mmCIF file of C-alpha atoms in Angstrom:
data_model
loop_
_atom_site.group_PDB
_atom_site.id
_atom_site.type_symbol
_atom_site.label_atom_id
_atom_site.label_comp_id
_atom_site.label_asym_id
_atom_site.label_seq_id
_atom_site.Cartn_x
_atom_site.Cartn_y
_atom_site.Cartn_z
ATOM 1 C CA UNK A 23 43.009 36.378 -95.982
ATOM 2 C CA UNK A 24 46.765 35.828 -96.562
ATOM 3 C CA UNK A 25 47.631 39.212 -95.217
ATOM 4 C CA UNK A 26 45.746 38.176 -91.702
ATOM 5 C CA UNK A 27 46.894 34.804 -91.738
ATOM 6 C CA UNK A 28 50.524 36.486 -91.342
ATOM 7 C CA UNK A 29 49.678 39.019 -88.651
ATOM 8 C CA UNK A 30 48.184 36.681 -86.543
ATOM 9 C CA UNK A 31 51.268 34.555 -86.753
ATOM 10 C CA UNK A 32 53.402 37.351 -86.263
ATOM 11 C CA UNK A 33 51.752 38.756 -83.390
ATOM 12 C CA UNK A 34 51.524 35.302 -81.888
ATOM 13 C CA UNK A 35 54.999 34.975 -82.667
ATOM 14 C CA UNK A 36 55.990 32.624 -85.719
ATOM 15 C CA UNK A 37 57.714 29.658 -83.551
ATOM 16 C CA UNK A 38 55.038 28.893 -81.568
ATOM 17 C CA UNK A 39 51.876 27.179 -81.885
ATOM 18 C CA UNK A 40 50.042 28.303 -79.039
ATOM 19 C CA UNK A 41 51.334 31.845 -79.973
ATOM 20 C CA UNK A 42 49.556 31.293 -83.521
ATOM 21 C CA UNK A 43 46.215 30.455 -81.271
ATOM 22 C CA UNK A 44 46.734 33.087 -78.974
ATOM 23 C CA UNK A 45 47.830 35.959 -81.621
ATOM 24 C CA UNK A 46 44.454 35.044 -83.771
ATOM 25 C CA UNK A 47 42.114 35.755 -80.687
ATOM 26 C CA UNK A 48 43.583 38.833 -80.431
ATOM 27 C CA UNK A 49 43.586 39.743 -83.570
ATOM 28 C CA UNK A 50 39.948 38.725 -84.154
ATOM 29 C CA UNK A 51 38.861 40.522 -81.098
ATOM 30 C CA UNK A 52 40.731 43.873 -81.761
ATOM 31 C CA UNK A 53 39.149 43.305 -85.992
ATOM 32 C CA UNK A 54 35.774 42.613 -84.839
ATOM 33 C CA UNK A 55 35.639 45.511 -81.886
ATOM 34 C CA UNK A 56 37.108 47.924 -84.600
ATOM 35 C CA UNK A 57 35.013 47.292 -87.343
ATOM 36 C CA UNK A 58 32.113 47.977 -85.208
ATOM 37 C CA UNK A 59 33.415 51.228 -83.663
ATOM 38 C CA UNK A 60 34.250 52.229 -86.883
ATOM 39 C CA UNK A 61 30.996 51.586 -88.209
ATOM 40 C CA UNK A 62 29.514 54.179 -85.927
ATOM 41 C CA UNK A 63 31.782 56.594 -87.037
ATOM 42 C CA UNK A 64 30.146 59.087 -90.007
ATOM 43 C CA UNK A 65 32.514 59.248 -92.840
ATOM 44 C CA UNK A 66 34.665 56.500 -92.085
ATOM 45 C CA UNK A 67 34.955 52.785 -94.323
ATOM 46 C CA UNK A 68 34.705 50.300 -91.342
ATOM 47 C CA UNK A 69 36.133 47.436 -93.960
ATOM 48 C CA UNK A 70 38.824 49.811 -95.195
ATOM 49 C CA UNK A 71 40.097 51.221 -91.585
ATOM 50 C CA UNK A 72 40.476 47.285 -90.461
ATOM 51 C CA UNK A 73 42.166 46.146 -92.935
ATOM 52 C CA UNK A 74 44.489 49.883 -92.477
ATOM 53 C CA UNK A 75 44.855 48.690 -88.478
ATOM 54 C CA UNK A 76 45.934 45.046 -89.507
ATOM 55 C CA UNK A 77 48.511 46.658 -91.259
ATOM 56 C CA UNK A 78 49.260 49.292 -88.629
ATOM 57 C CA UNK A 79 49.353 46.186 -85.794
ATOM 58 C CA UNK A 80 51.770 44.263 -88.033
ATOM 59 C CA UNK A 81 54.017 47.228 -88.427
ATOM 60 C CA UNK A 82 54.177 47.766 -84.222
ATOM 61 C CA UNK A 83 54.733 44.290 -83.909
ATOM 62 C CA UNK A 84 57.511 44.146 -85.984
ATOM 63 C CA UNK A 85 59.210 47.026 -84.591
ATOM 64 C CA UNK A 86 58.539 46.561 -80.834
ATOM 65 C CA UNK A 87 58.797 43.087 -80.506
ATOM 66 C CA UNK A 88 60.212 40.981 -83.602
ATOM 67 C CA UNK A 89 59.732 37.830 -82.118
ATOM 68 C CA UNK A 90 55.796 37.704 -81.779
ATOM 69 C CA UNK A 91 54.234 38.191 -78.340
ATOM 70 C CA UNK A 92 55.286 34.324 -77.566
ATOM 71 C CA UNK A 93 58.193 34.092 -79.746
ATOM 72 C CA UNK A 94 61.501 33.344 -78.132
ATOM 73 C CA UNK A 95 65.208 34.401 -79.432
#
């Protein structure tokens, strides 16, 4: 849980606490939606591939925009 904790205060943006609210309905949407496409893929770990896009979200986040979707400078 510490690993999503972080992304969804990165992707909210980490100096703002309405970014924090907004980043983990996001995140929870885009987890939830996810797990269940991936769950009606054959082959595929639905709990694995999430936890694979957290990481992949984090990553674009930090390279695209640093400061969190409502972070400022």
């Amino acid at each position: 849980y510490t690993l999503k904790a972080f992304v969804i205060a990165v992707l909210g943006g980490l100096a703002s606490p309405y970014g924090a609210f907004f980043g983990g309905l996001i995140f929870g949407l885009i987890e939830n939606g996810s797990y269940s496409l991936f769950a009606l893929m054959p082959g595929l770990e639905p709990f694995a591939m999430t936890r694979f896009l957290s990481f992949a979200i984090l990553l674009l986040i930090l390279l695209f925009k640093p400061t969190g979707l409502l972070g400022t400078k």
